[in-house]
Amino acid sequence: WMSLDRVESIFSDLKLKIAEDEGHYEPLEILILSGEVHPKAKNRSKWHRHIVDICKLAIDYGFFPHTNVGPLSRTEMLSLKKVNASMGLMLEQVTPKLMQNVHRFAPSKAPTLRLEQLRMAGELGIPFTTGILLGIGENEDDRVRTIEAISDIATTYGHIQEVIVQPYSPGEKDRWAARAPDGTSGGGYYDINLLPQFVQMTREMLPDDVVVQIPPNLLNVADGKDILIKCLNAGARDLGGISPKDEVNPNYSFPKTSELSQMLADHGFTLERRSCVHEPRLHLLNATEGEDSSDNDDGVLLRDLHSRLLSQQQPAVNS
């Protein structure tokens, strides 16, 4: 695990860069990721406490934590809610057949478990991000059912603020070969040219206030810029967090913000910064299940975090 001293050094460097750039470079959201720890592992509680401490440190430095550390118990999720602006977990796919191939060694990828996590976050009133992963051995019907499941939960609880539509992007250590329905090797392949059509379908299926997100660095094709514009024309309105390095997909660099902004402007779009809690979810920052008004450290941090979020404007990719 990254030590708190190392985390603090990173946050301190970020604040220094902000000061040097006179506000032109100002990261607001800190994405907190972790390799998963088995729910019954002896160090599970220590791991969870460490995540909470990192979130608190981020808030102390003026950042808004967004945590995605895998499936959590209800108690763990509630504890992290108190020190996070928003949280997330990819649903990926709802078909259980992937547990027999690509996810056969990843029990935490079980669709029933991930759906339970989305519902639990809704019950706790956590502004939440989820998404679908395309090209890991699923078929078109599986993809439709996945978006239907997300839409149903979003409609029921009102907490899902963005859905990532992500084509699978192989990493250096990926060796699996998914099988297509006809028995041929899928190899994690998704025809990127079909992405705008899928974005349009996703936009039509989701509630109006749930945004479709496309990560621009994962359009790993020569005409990726054209595909991105087509996806925006199809209804995508969010590009996710743009940073010097994608920690989840380190082989896929983000385009420079200036270049991305100009490219979007050339096609009638404006790239604008947004808060990690979208305007339609600001009402979730009021006290909900399991919270109290005590003056303990977590309660004070939560109120400070919420008051700062409520003062933020909520821009997006606009046309």
PDB file of C-alpha atoms in Angstrom:
ATOM      1  CA  TRP A   1       0.000   0.000   0.000  1.00  0.00           C
ATOM      2  CA  MET A   2       1.116   3.541  -0.609  1.00  0.00           C
ATOM      3  CA  SER A   3       2.148   5.096   2.683  1.00  0.00           C
ATOM      4  CA  LEU A   4       0.357   8.162   4.021  1.00  0.00           C
ATOM      5  CA  ASP A   5       3.667  10.031   3.867  1.00  0.00           C
ATOM      6  CA  ARG A   6       3.895   9.289   0.139  1.00  0.00           C
ATOM      7  CA  VAL A   7       0.251  10.300  -0.366  1.00  0.00           C
ATOM      8  CA  GLU A   8       0.829  13.561   1.467  1.00  0.00           C
ATOM      9  CA  SER A   9       3.904  14.235  -0.673  1.00  0.00           C
ATOM     10  CA  ILE A  10       1.797  13.810  -3.836  1.00  0.00           C
ATOM     11  CA  PHE A  11      -0.924  16.128  -2.525  1.00  0.00           C
ATOM     12  CA  SER A  12       1.668  18.686  -1.454  1.00  0.00           C
ATOM     13  CA  ASP A  13       3.272  18.634  -4.911  1.00  0.00           C
ATOM     14  CA  LEU A  14      -0.146  19.166  -6.504  1.00  0.00           C
ATOM     15  CA  LYS A  15      -0.823  22.194  -4.314  1.00  0.00           C
ATOM     16  CA  LEU A  16       2.614  23.579  -5.192  1.00  0.00           C
ATOM     17  CA  LYS A  17       1.919  23.157  -8.904  1.00  0.00           C
ATOM     18  CA  ILE A  18      -1.403  24.949  -8.465  1.00  0.00           C
ATOM     19  CA  ALA A  19       0.384  27.869  -6.821  1.00  0.00           C
ATOM     20  CA  GLU A  20       3.084  27.993  -9.517  1.00  0.00           C
ATOM     21  CA  ASP A  21       0.507  27.982 -12.314  1.00  0.00           C
ATOM     22  CA  GLU A  22      -1.494  30.749 -10.615  1.00  0.00           C
ATOM     23  CA  GLY A  23      -4.714  28.765 -10.709  1.00  0.00           C
ATOM     24  CA  HIS A  24      -4.516  27.700 -14.358  1.00  0.00           C
ATOM     25  CA  TYR A  25      -3.836  24.131 -13.249  1.00  0.00           C
ATOM     26  CA  GLU A  26      -6.228  23.201 -10.484  1.00  0.00           C
ATOM     27  CA  PRO A  27      -7.119  19.541  -9.923  1.00  0.00           C
ATOM     28  CA  LEU A  28     -10.226  19.333  -7.772  1.00  0.00           C
ATOM     29  CA  GLU A  29     -11.026  15.633  -7.737  1.00  0.00           C
ATOM     30  CA  ILE A  30      -8.671  12.957  -6.431  1.00  0.00           C
ATOM     31  CA  LEU A  31      -9.347   9.439  -7.700  1.00  0.00           C
ATOM     32  CA  ILE A  32      -8.537   6.920  -4.967  1.00  0.00           C
ATOM     33  CA  LEU A  33      -7.980   3.386  -6.243  1.00  0.00           C
ATOM     34  CA  SER A  34      -6.834   0.185  -4.598  1.00  0.00           C
ATOM     35  CA  GLY A  35      -6.256  -3.437  -5.377  1.00  0.00           C
ATOM     36  CA  GLU A  36      -9.014  -5.442  -3.731  1.00  0.00           C
ATOM     37  CA  VAL A  37      -8.562  -7.145  -0.363  1.00  0.00           C
ATOM     38  CA  HIS A  38     -10.601 -10.270   0.334  1.00  0.00           C
ATOM     39  CA  PRO A  39     -13.575  -9.531   2.624  1.00  0.00           C
ATOM     40  CA  LYS A  40     -12.367 -12.170   5.111  1.00  0.00           C
ATOM     41  CA  ALA A  41      -8.687 -11.210   5.016  1.00  0.00           C
ATOM     42  CA  LYS A  42      -7.110 -10.418   8.390  1.00  0.00           C
ATOM     43  CA  ASN A  43      -5.917  -7.029   7.137  1.00  0.00           C
ATOM     44  CA  ARG A  44      -9.276  -6.025   5.642  1.00  0.00           C
ATOM     45  CA  SER A  45     -10.141  -3.548   8.413  1.00  0.00           C
ATOM     46  CA  LYS A  46      -6.633  -2.081   8.315  1.00  0.00           C
ATOM     47  CA  TRP A  47      -6.920  -1.676   4.541  1.00  0.00           C
ATOM     48  CA  HIS A  48     -10.287   0.051   4.866  1.00  0.00           C
ATOM     49  CA  ARG A  49      -8.980   2.394   7.559  1.00  0.00           C
ATOM     50  CA  HIS A  50      -6.057   3.271   5.299  1.00  0.00           C
ATOM     51  CA  ILE A  51      -8.431   4.228   2.473  1.00  0.00           C
ATOM     52  CA  VAL A  52     -10.448   6.396   4.872  1.00  0.00           C
ATOM     53  CA  ASP A  53      -7.254   8.113   6.058  1.00  0.00           C
ATOM     54  CA  ILE A  54      -6.213   8.862   2.467  1.00  0.00           C
ATOM     55  CA  CYS A  55      -9.633  10.405   1.818  1.00  0.00           C
ATOM     56  CA  LYS A  56      -9.342  12.566   4.929  1.00  0.00           C
ATOM     57  CA  LEU A  57      -5.902  13.713   3.843  1.00  0.00           C
ATOM     58  CA  ALA A  58      -7.254  14.648   0.419  1.00  0.00           C
ATOM     59  CA  ILE A  59      -9.969  16.764   2.036  1.00  0.00           C
ATOM     60  CA  ASP A  60      -7.395  18.424   4.300  1.00  0.00           C
ATOM     61  CA  TYR A  61      -5.526  19.504   1.165  1.00  0.00           C
ATOM     62  CA  GLY A  62      -8.673  20.911  -0.400  1.00  0.00           C
ATOM     63  CA  PHE A  63      -9.398  18.101  -2.849  1.00  0.00           C
ATOM     64  CA  PHE A  64     -12.601  16.140  -3.400  1.00  0.00           C
ATOM     65  CA  PRO A  65     -12.045  12.373  -3.023  1.00  0.00           C
ATOM     66  CA  HIS A  66     -13.700   9.932  -5.419  1.00  0.00           C
ATOM     67  CA  THR A  67     -13.098   6.367  -4.248  1.00  0.00           C
ATOM     68  CA  ASN A  68     -13.291   3.173  -6.288  1.00  0.00           C
ATOM     69  CA  VAL A  69     -11.816   0.252  -4.367  1.00  0.00           C
ATOM     70  CA  GLY A  70     -14.053  -2.677  -5.290  1.00  0.00           C
ATOM     71  CA  PRO A  71     -17.050  -4.201  -3.496  1.00  0.00           C
ATOM     72  CA  LEU A  72     -17.652  -3.048   0.077  1.00  0.00           C
ATOM     73  CA  SER A  73     -19.787  -4.034   3.025  1.00  0.00           C
ATOM     74  CA  ARG A  74     -22.597  -1.668   3.936  1.00  0.00           C
ATOM     75  CA  THR A  75     -20.630  -0.459   6.970  1.00  0.00           C
ATOM     76  CA  GLU A  76     -17.518   0.142   4.875  1.00  0.00           C
ATOM     77  CA  MET A  77     -19.441   1.996   2.194  1.00  0.00           C
ATOM     78  CA  LEU A  78     -21.168   4.223   4.736  1.00  0.00           C
ATOM     79  CA  SER A  79     -17.836   5.007   6.384  1.00  0.00           C
ATOM     80  CA  LEU A  80     -16.329   5.996   3.042  1.00  0.00           C
ATOM     81  CA  LYS A  81     -19.397   8.046   2.120  1.00  0.00           C
ATOM     82  CA  LYS A  82     -18.555  10.316   5.045  1.00  0.00           C
ATOM     83  CA  VAL A  83     -15.161  11.210   3.544  1.00  0.00           C
ATOM     84  CA  ASN A  84     -15.961  11.179  -0.175  1.00  0.00           C
ATOM     85  CA  ALA A  85     -17.629  13.560  -2.586  1.00  0.00           C
ATOM     86  CA  SER A  86     -18.617  10.660  -4.824  1.00  0.00           C
ATOM     87  CA  MET A  87     -17.775   6.997  -5.357  1.00  0.00           C
ATOM     88  CA  GLY A  88     -17.821   4.477  -8.166  1.00  0.00           C
ATOM     89  CA  LEU A  89     -17.721   0.863  -9.300  1.00  0.00           C
ATOM     90  CA  MET A  90     -17.904  -0.481 -12.835  1.00  0.00           C
ATOM     91  CA  LEU A  91     -20.708  -2.966 -13.401  1.00  0.00           C
ATOM     92  CA  GLU A  92     -18.934  -4.107 -16.595  1.00  0.00           C
ATOM     93  CA  GLN A  93     -21.441  -6.750 -17.757  1.00  0.00           C
ATOM     94  CA  VAL A  94     -24.451  -8.512 -16.210  1.00  0.00           C
ATOM     95  CA  THR A  95     -24.025 -11.827 -18.014  1.00  0.00           C
ATOM     96  CA  PRO A  96     -22.815 -14.553 -15.612  1.00  0.00           C
ATOM     97  CA  LYS A  97     -21.102 -16.479 -18.427  1.00  0.00           C
ATOM     98  CA  LEU A  98     -18.031 -14.263 -18.103  1.00  0.00           C
ATOM     99  CA  MET A  99     -17.389 -15.836 -14.691  1.00  0.00           C
ATOM    100  CA  GLN A 100     -16.435 -18.966 -16.633  1.00  0.00           C
ATOM    101  CA  ASN A 101     -13.729 -17.312 -18.729  1.00  0.00           C
ATOM    102  CA  VAL A 102     -12.415 -13.769 -18.441  1.00  0.00           C
ATOM    103  CA  HIS A 103     -13.565 -13.398 -14.807  1.00  0.00           C
ATOM    104  CA  ARG A 104     -13.067 -16.977 -13.670  1.00  0.00           C
ATOM    105  CA  PHE A 105     -10.414 -15.926 -11.133  1.00  0.00           C
ATOM    106  CA  ALA A 106     -12.213 -12.730 -10.074  1.00  0.00           C
ATOM    107  CA  PRO A 107     -15.159 -13.549  -7.774  1.00  0.00           C
ATOM    108  CA  SER A 108     -15.685  -9.853  -7.036  1.00  0.00           C
ATOM    109  CA  LYS A 109     -16.719  -9.406 -10.679  1.00  0.00           C
ATOM    110  CA  ALA A 110     -19.878 -11.468 -10.139  1.00  0.00           C
ATOM    111  CA  PRO A 111     -22.770  -9.473 -11.635  1.00  0.00           C
ATOM    112  CA  THR A 112     -25.069 -10.157  -8.668  1.00  0.00           C
ATOM    113  CA  LEU A 113     -22.471  -8.707  -6.283  1.00  0.00           C
ATOM    114  CA  ARG A 114     -21.879  -5.631  -8.418  1.00  0.00           C
ATOM    115  CA  LEU A 115     -25.580  -4.963  -8.859  1.00  0.00           C
ATOM    116  CA  GLU A 116     -25.965  -5.251  -5.090  1.00  0.00           C
ATOM    117  CA  GLN A 117     -23.241  -2.598  -4.696  1.00  0.00           C
ATOM    118  CA  LEU A 118     -25.059  -0.198  -7.013  1.00  0.00           C
ATOM    119  CA  ARG A 119     -28.290  -0.651  -5.058  1.00  0.00           C
ATOM    120  CA  MET A 120     -26.524  -0.231  -1.724  1.00  0.00           C
ATOM    121  CA  ALA A 121     -24.936   3.027  -2.878  1.00  0.00           C
ATOM    122  CA  GLY A 122     -28.410   4.176  -3.883  1.00  0.00           C
ATOM    123  CA  GLU A 123     -29.861   3.314  -0.488  1.00  0.00           C
ATOM    124  CA  LEU A 124     -27.049   5.286   1.163  1.00  0.00           C
ATOM    125  CA  GLY A 125     -27.518   8.276  -1.151  1.00  0.00           C
ATOM    126  CA  ILE A 126     -23.992   8.296  -2.603  1.00  0.00           C
ATOM    127  CA  PRO A 127     -23.401  10.183  -5.882  1.00  0.00           C
ATOM    128  CA  PHE A 128     -22.151   7.293  -7.979  1.00  0.00           C
ATOM    129  CA  THR A 129     -20.372   6.433 -11.223  1.00  0.00           C
ATOM    130  CA  THR A 130     -20.646   3.065 -12.927  1.00  0.00           C
ATOM    131  CA  GLY A 131     -20.200   1.771 -16.438  1.00  0.00           C
ATOM    132  CA  ILE A 132     -20.115  -0.958 -19.043  1.00  0.00           C
ATOM    133  CA  LEU A 133     -16.994  -2.624 -20.452  1.00  0.00           C
ATOM    134  CA  LEU A 134     -17.300  -3.604 -24.102  1.00  0.00           C
ATOM    135  CA  GLY A 135     -15.454  -6.421 -25.829  1.00  0.00           C
ATOM    136  CA  ILE A 136     -14.735  -8.926 -23.041  1.00  0.00           C
ATOM    137  CA  GLY A 137     -16.702 -11.840 -24.461  1.00  0.00           C
ATOM    138  CA  GLU A 138     -20.257 -10.554 -24.228  1.00  0.00           C
ATOM    139  CA  ASN A 139     -22.759 -10.308 -27.070  1.00  0.00           C
ATOM    140  CA  GLU A 140     -25.107  -7.497 -28.087  1.00  0.00           C
ATOM    141  CA  ASP A 141     -27.994  -8.803 -25.966  1.00  0.00           C
ATOM    142  CA  ASP A 142     -25.701  -8.839 -22.927  1.00  0.00           C
ATOM    143  CA  ARG A 143     -24.807  -5.209 -23.541  1.00  0.00           C
ATOM    144  CA  VAL A 144     -28.432  -4.161 -23.774  1.00  0.00           C
ATOM    145  CA  ARG A 145     -29.292  -6.014 -20.556  1.00  0.00           C
ATOM    146  CA  THR A 146     -26.390  -4.327 -18.784  1.00  0.00           C
ATOM    147  CA  ILE A 147     -27.596  -0.839 -19.702  1.00  0.00           C
ATOM    148  CA  GLU A 148     -31.163  -1.851 -18.763  1.00  0.00           C
ATOM    149  CA  ALA A 149     -29.957  -2.945 -15.316  1.00  0.00           C
ATOM    150  CA  ILE A 150     -28.097   0.328 -14.751  1.00  0.00           C
ATOM    151  CA  SER A 151     -31.083   2.335 -15.961  1.00  0.00           C
ATOM    152  CA  ASP A 152     -33.482   0.504 -13.636  1.00  0.00           C
ATOM    153  CA  ILE A 153     -31.277   1.122 -10.586  1.00  0.00           C
ATOM    154  CA  ALA A 154     -30.679   4.753 -11.562  1.00  0.00           C
ATOM    155  CA  THR A 155     -34.425   5.293 -11.904  1.00  0.00           C
ATOM    156  CA  THR A 156     -35.159   3.637  -8.554  1.00  0.00           C
ATOM    157  CA  TYR A 157     -32.568   5.453  -6.430  1.00  0.00           C
ATOM    158  CA  GLY A 158     -31.553   8.546  -8.402  1.00  0.00           C
ATOM    159  CA  HIS A 159     -27.896   8.406  -7.351  1.00  0.00           C
ATOM    160  CA  ILE A 160     -26.117   7.315 -10.552  1.00  0.00           C
ATOM    161  CA  GLN A 161     -24.783  10.450 -12.211  1.00  0.00           C
ATOM    162  CA  GLU A 162     -22.676   9.099 -15.045  1.00  0.00           C
ATOM    163  CA  VAL A 163     -22.287   5.856 -16.969  1.00  0.00           C
ATOM    164  CA  ILE A 164     -18.938   5.123 -18.588  1.00  0.00           C
ATOM    165  CA  VAL A 165     -19.105   3.430 -21.979  1.00  0.00           C
ATOM    166  CA  GLN A 166     -15.654   1.893 -22.220  1.00  0.00           C
ATOM    167  CA  PRO A 167     -14.244  -0.273 -25.008  1.00  0.00           C
ATOM    168  CA  TYR A 168     -11.890  -2.887 -23.621  1.00  0.00           C
ATOM    169  CA  SER A 169      -8.253  -1.788 -23.948  1.00  0.00           C
ATOM    170  CA  PRO A 170      -5.681  -4.595 -23.445  1.00  0.00           C
ATOM    171  CA  GLY A 171      -2.832  -3.984 -21.029  1.00  0.00           C
ATOM    172  CA  GLU A 172       0.687  -5.366 -21.183  1.00  0.00           C
ATOM    173  CA  LYS A 173      -0.122  -8.345 -18.950  1.00  0.00           C
ATOM    174  CA  ASP A 174      -3.477  -9.346 -20.454  1.00  0.00           C
ATOM    175  CA  ARG A 175      -3.315 -12.897 -21.794  1.00  0.00           C
ATOM    176  CA  TRP A 176      -6.917 -14.091 -21.714  1.00  0.00           C
ATOM    177  CA  ALA A 177      -8.873 -14.785 -24.874  1.00  0.00           C
ATOM    178  CA  ALA A 178     -12.636 -14.411 -24.531  1.00  0.00           C
ATOM    179  CA  ARG A 179     -14.842 -16.642 -26.658  1.00  0.00           C
ATOM    180  CA  ALA A 180     -17.465 -15.192 -28.940  1.00  0.00           C
ATOM    181  CA  PRO A 181     -20.916 -16.848 -29.069  1.00  0.00           C
ATOM    182  CA  ASP A 182     -19.932 -18.800 -32.209  1.00  0.00           C
ATOM    183  CA  GLY A 183     -16.966 -20.326 -30.405  1.00  0.00           C
ATOM    184  CA  THR A 184     -14.313 -18.232 -32.110  1.00  0.00           C
ATOM    185  CA  SER A 185     -11.806 -16.258 -30.118  1.00  0.00           C
ATOM    186  CA  GLY A 186     -13.098 -12.838 -29.172  1.00  0.00           C
ATOM    187  CA  GLY A 187      -9.718 -11.737 -27.840  1.00  0.00           C
ATOM    188  CA  GLY A 188     -11.250  -8.758 -26.046  1.00  0.00           C
ATOM    189  CA  TYR A 189     -12.129  -7.136 -29.353  1.00  0.00           C
ATOM    190  CA  TYR A 190     -14.815  -4.506 -29.834  1.00  0.00           C
ATOM    191  CA  ASP A 191     -15.409  -2.814 -33.193  1.00  0.00           C
ATOM    192  CA  ILE A 192     -14.814   0.812 -32.275  1.00  0.00           C
ATOM    193  CA  ASN A 193     -16.845   1.949 -35.274  1.00  0.00           C
ATOM    194  CA  LEU A 194     -19.976   0.634 -33.540  1.00  0.00           C
ATOM    195  CA  LEU A 195     -19.371   2.796 -30.471  1.00  0.00           C
ATOM    196  CA  PRO A 196     -21.408   5.871 -31.550  1.00  0.00           C
ATOM    197  CA  GLN A 197     -24.425   3.667 -32.255  1.00  0.00           C
ATOM    198  CA  PHE A 198     -24.104   2.067 -28.828  1.00  0.00           C
ATOM    199  CA  VAL A 199     -23.719   5.489 -27.182  1.00  0.00           C
ATOM    200  CA  GLN A 200     -26.940   6.615 -28.856  1.00  0.00           C
ATOM    201  CA  MET A 201     -28.789   3.548 -27.589  1.00  0.00           C
ATOM    202  CA  THR A 202     -27.372   4.055 -24.097  1.00  0.00           C
ATOM    203  CA  ARG A 203     -28.422   7.709 -24.098  1.00  0.00           C
ATOM    204  CA  GLU A 204     -31.962   6.734 -25.086  1.00  0.00           C
ATOM    205  CA  MET A 205     -32.205   4.055 -22.372  1.00  0.00           C
ATOM    206  CA  LEU A 206     -30.837   6.005 -19.416  1.00  0.00           C
ATOM    207  CA  PRO A 207     -32.729   8.627 -17.389  1.00  0.00           C
ATOM    208  CA  ASP A 208     -32.243  12.122 -18.809  1.00  0.00           C
ATOM    209  CA  ASP A 209     -30.155  13.313 -15.851  1.00  0.00           C
ATOM    210  CA  VAL A 210     -27.638  10.443 -16.095  1.00  0.00           C
ATOM    211  CA  VAL A 211     -24.705  11.477 -18.268  1.00  0.00           C
ATOM    212  CA  VAL A 212     -22.951   9.191 -20.770  1.00  0.00           C
ATOM    213  CA  GLN A 213     -19.165   9.305 -20.413  1.00  0.00           C
ATOM    214  CA  ILE A 214     -16.592   8.398 -23.074  1.00  0.00           C
ATOM    215  CA  PRO A 215     -12.885   8.189 -21.998  1.00  0.00           C
ATOM    216  CA  PRO A 216     -11.078   9.887 -24.935  1.00  0.00           C
ATOM    217  CA  ASN A 217      -7.751   8.154 -24.309  1.00  0.00           C
ATOM    218  CA  LEU A 218      -9.265   4.684 -24.815  1.00  0.00           C
ATOM    219  CA  LEU A 219     -10.341   5.319 -28.401  1.00  0.00           C
ATOM    220  CA  ASN A 220      -7.134   3.628 -29.476  1.00  0.00           C
ATOM    221  CA  VAL A 221      -7.518   3.872 -33.244  1.00  0.00           C
ATOM    222  CA  ALA A 222      -6.156   6.139 -35.944  1.00  0.00           C
ATOM    223  CA  ASP A 223      -9.509   7.873 -36.369  1.00  0.00           C
ATOM    224  CA  GLY A 224     -10.198   8.032 -32.632  1.00  0.00           C
ATOM    225  CA  LYS A 225     -10.934  11.773 -32.790  1.00  0.00           C
ATOM    226  CA  ASP A 226     -13.619  11.190 -35.395  1.00  0.00           C
ATOM    227  CA  ILE A 227     -15.141   8.435 -33.250  1.00  0.00           C
ATOM    228  CA  LEU A 228     -15.141  10.757 -30.230  1.00  0.00           C
ATOM    229  CA  ILE A 229     -17.008  13.475 -32.128  1.00  0.00           C
ATOM    230  CA  LYS A 230     -19.496  10.905 -33.399  1.00  0.00           C
ATOM    231  CA  CYS A 231     -20.036   9.731 -29.802  1.00  0.00           C
ATOM    232  CA  LEU A 232     -20.665  13.301 -28.671  1.00  0.00           C
ATOM    233  CA  ASN A 233     -23.102  13.804 -31.515  1.00  0.00           C
ATOM    234  CA  ALA A 234     -24.781  10.573 -30.390  1.00  0.00           C
ATOM    235  CA  GLY A 235     -25.364  11.931 -26.877  1.00  0.00           C
ATOM    236  CA  ALA A 236     -22.189  11.515 -24.798  1.00  0.00           C
ATOM    237  CA  ARG A 237     -21.517  14.623 -22.696  1.00  0.00           C
ATOM    238  CA  ASP A 238     -18.700  13.678 -20.324  1.00  0.00           C
ATOM    239  CA  LEU A 239     -15.029  12.823 -20.891  1.00  0.00           C
ATOM    240  CA  GLY A 240     -14.209  11.773 -17.327  1.00  0.00           C
ATOM    241  CA  GLY A 241     -11.144  12.916 -15.445  1.00  0.00           C
ATOM    242  CA  ILE A 242      -8.346  14.112 -17.722  1.00  0.00           C
ATOM    243  CA  SER A 243      -4.927  13.782 -16.110  1.00  0.00           C
ATOM    244  CA  PRO A 244      -1.265  13.355 -17.111  1.00  0.00           C
ATOM    245  CA  LYS A 245      -1.568   9.573 -16.561  1.00  0.00           C
ATOM    246  CA  ASP A 246      -4.486   7.150 -16.563  1.00  0.00           C
ATOM    247  CA  GLU A 247      -3.715   5.027 -13.496  1.00  0.00           C
ATOM    248  CA  VAL A 248      -6.220   2.350 -14.543  1.00  0.00           C
ATOM    249  CA  ASN A 249      -5.006   2.199 -18.155  1.00  0.00           C
ATOM    250  CA  PRO A 250      -1.410   3.486 -18.014  1.00  0.00           C
ATOM    251  CA  ASN A 251      -0.680   2.455 -21.616  1.00  0.00           C
ATOM    252  CA  TYR A 252      -3.251   4.932 -22.921  1.00  0.00           C
ATOM    253  CA  SER A 253      -2.265   8.565 -22.495  1.00  0.00           C
ATOM    254  CA  PHE A 254      -4.801  11.352 -22.368  1.00  0.00           C
ATOM    255  CA  PRO A 255      -4.685  13.993 -25.091  1.00  0.00           C
ATOM    256  CA  LYS A 256      -3.454  17.399 -23.998  1.00  0.00           C
ATOM    257  CA  THR A 257      -6.310  19.497 -22.666  1.00  0.00           C
ATOM    258  CA  SER A 258      -5.497  22.371 -25.034  1.00  0.00           C
ATOM    259  CA  GLU A 259      -5.543  20.063 -28.065  1.00  0.00           C
ATOM    260  CA  LEU A 260      -8.724  18.361 -26.925  1.00  0.00           C
ATOM    261  CA  SER A 261     -10.426  21.689 -26.290  1.00  0.00           C
ATOM    262  CA  GLN A 262      -9.506  22.979 -29.757  1.00  0.00           C
ATOM    263  CA  MET A 263     -10.618  19.780 -31.459  1.00  0.00           C
ATOM    264  CA  LEU A 264     -13.988  19.950 -29.701  1.00  0.00           C
ATOM    265  CA  ALA A 265     -14.372  23.638 -30.529  1.00  0.00           C
ATOM    266  CA  ASP A 266     -13.784  22.859 -34.204  1.00  0.00           C
ATOM    267  CA  HIS A 267     -16.896  20.665 -34.056  1.00  0.00           C
ATOM    268  CA  GLY A 268     -19.142  22.989 -32.070  1.00  0.00           C
ATOM    269  CA  PHE A 269     -18.453  21.697 -28.554  1.00  0.00           C
ATOM    270  CA  THR A 270     -17.014  23.437 -25.500  1.00  0.00           C
ATOM    271  CA  LEU A 271     -14.800  21.613 -23.016  1.00  0.00           C
ATOM    272  CA  GLU A 272     -15.598  22.802 -19.494  1.00  0.00           C
ATOM    273  CA  ARG A 273     -14.624  21.622 -16.063  1.00  0.00           C
ATOM    274  CA  ARG A 274     -17.262  20.114 -13.799  1.00  0.00           C
ATOM    275  CA  SER A 275     -17.461  19.111 -10.168  1.00  0.00           C
ATOM    276  CA  CYS A 276     -17.357  15.441  -9.187  1.00  0.00           C
ATOM    277  CA  VAL A 277     -20.938  15.810  -7.939  1.00  0.00           C
ATOM    278  CA  HIS A 278     -23.261  16.781 -10.778  1.00  0.00           C
ATOM    279  CA  GLU A 279     -25.931  19.394 -10.131  1.00  0.00           C
ATOM    280  CA  PRO A 280     -28.867  16.909 -10.182  1.00  0.00           C
ATOM    281  CA  ARG A 281     -27.157  14.994  -7.341  1.00  0.00           C
ATOM    282  CA  LEU A 282     -26.465  17.918  -5.016  1.00  0.00           C
ATOM    283  CA  HIS A 283     -29.571  17.065  -3.010  1.00  0.00           C
ATOM    284  CA  LEU A 284     -27.819  13.831  -1.958  1.00  0.00           C
ATOM    285  CA  LEU A 285     -25.372  15.900   0.071  1.00  0.00           C
ATOM    286  CA  ASN A 286     -28.036  16.381   2.720  1.00  0.00           C
ATOM    287  CA  ALA A 287     -27.916  13.994   5.668  1.00  0.00           C
ATOM    288  CA  THR A 288     -29.085  10.476   4.794  1.00  0.00           C
ATOM    289  CA  GLU A 289     -29.130   7.049   6.367  1.00  0.00           C
ATOM    290  CA  GLY A 290     -26.483   6.458   9.000  1.00  0.00           C
ATOM    291  CA  GLU A 291     -25.307  10.056   9.352  1.00  0.00           C
ATOM    292  CA  ASP A 292     -25.584  12.281  12.373  1.00  0.00           C
ATOM    293  CA  SER A 293     -24.778  15.878  13.214  1.00  0.00           C
ATOM    294  CA  SER A 294     -22.060  15.087  15.749  1.00  0.00           C
ATOM    295  CA  ASP A 295     -18.823  17.043  15.852  1.00  0.00           C
ATOM    296  CA  ASN A 296     -16.554  14.005  15.472  1.00  0.00           C
ATOM    297  CA  ASP A 297     -13.778  14.289  12.879  1.00  0.00           C
ATOM    298  CA  ASP A 298     -15.690  12.520  10.110  1.00  0.00           C
ATOM    299  CA  GLY A 299     -18.787  14.622  10.700  1.00  0.00           C
ATOM    300  CA  VAL A 300     -16.834  17.883  10.533  1.00  0.00           C
ATOM    301  CA  LEU A 301     -15.030  16.747   7.371  1.00  0.00           C
ATOM    302  CA  LEU A 302     -18.310  15.718   5.757  1.00  0.00           C
ATOM    303  CA  ARG A 303     -19.984  19.049   6.418  1.00  0.00           C
ATOM    304  CA  ASP A 304     -16.944  20.949   5.134  1.00  0.00           C
ATOM    305  CA  LEU A 305     -16.777  18.770   2.022  1.00  0.00           C
ATOM    306  CA  HIS A 306     -20.473  19.234   1.310  1.00  0.00           C
ATOM    307  CA  SER A 307     -20.418  22.995   1.801  1.00  0.00           C
ATOM    308  CA  ARG A 308     -17.553  23.358  -0.672  1.00  0.00           C
ATOM    309  CA  LEU A 309     -19.241  21.091  -3.208  1.00  0.00           C
ATOM    310  CA  LEU A 310     -22.457  23.069  -2.972  1.00  0.00           C
ATOM    311  CA  SER A 311     -20.516  26.201  -3.939  1.00  0.00           C
ATOM    312  CA  GLN A 312     -19.051  24.579  -7.071  1.00  0.00           C
ATOM    313  CA  GLN A 313     -20.448  25.187 -10.528  1.00  0.00           C
ATOM    314  CA  GLN A 314     -21.329  22.117 -12.573  1.00  0.00           C
ATOM    315  CA  PRO A 315     -20.132  22.502 -16.183  1.00  0.00           C
ATOM    316  CA  ALA A 316     -19.868  19.683 -18.747  1.00  0.00           C
ATOM    317  CA  VAL A 317     -19.122  19.163 -22.426  1.00  0.00           C
ATOM    318  CA  ASN A 318     -21.590  21.540 -24.058  1.00  0.00           C
ATOM    319  CA  SER A 319     -22.754  21.821 -27.633  1.00  0.00           C
TER     320      SER A 319
END
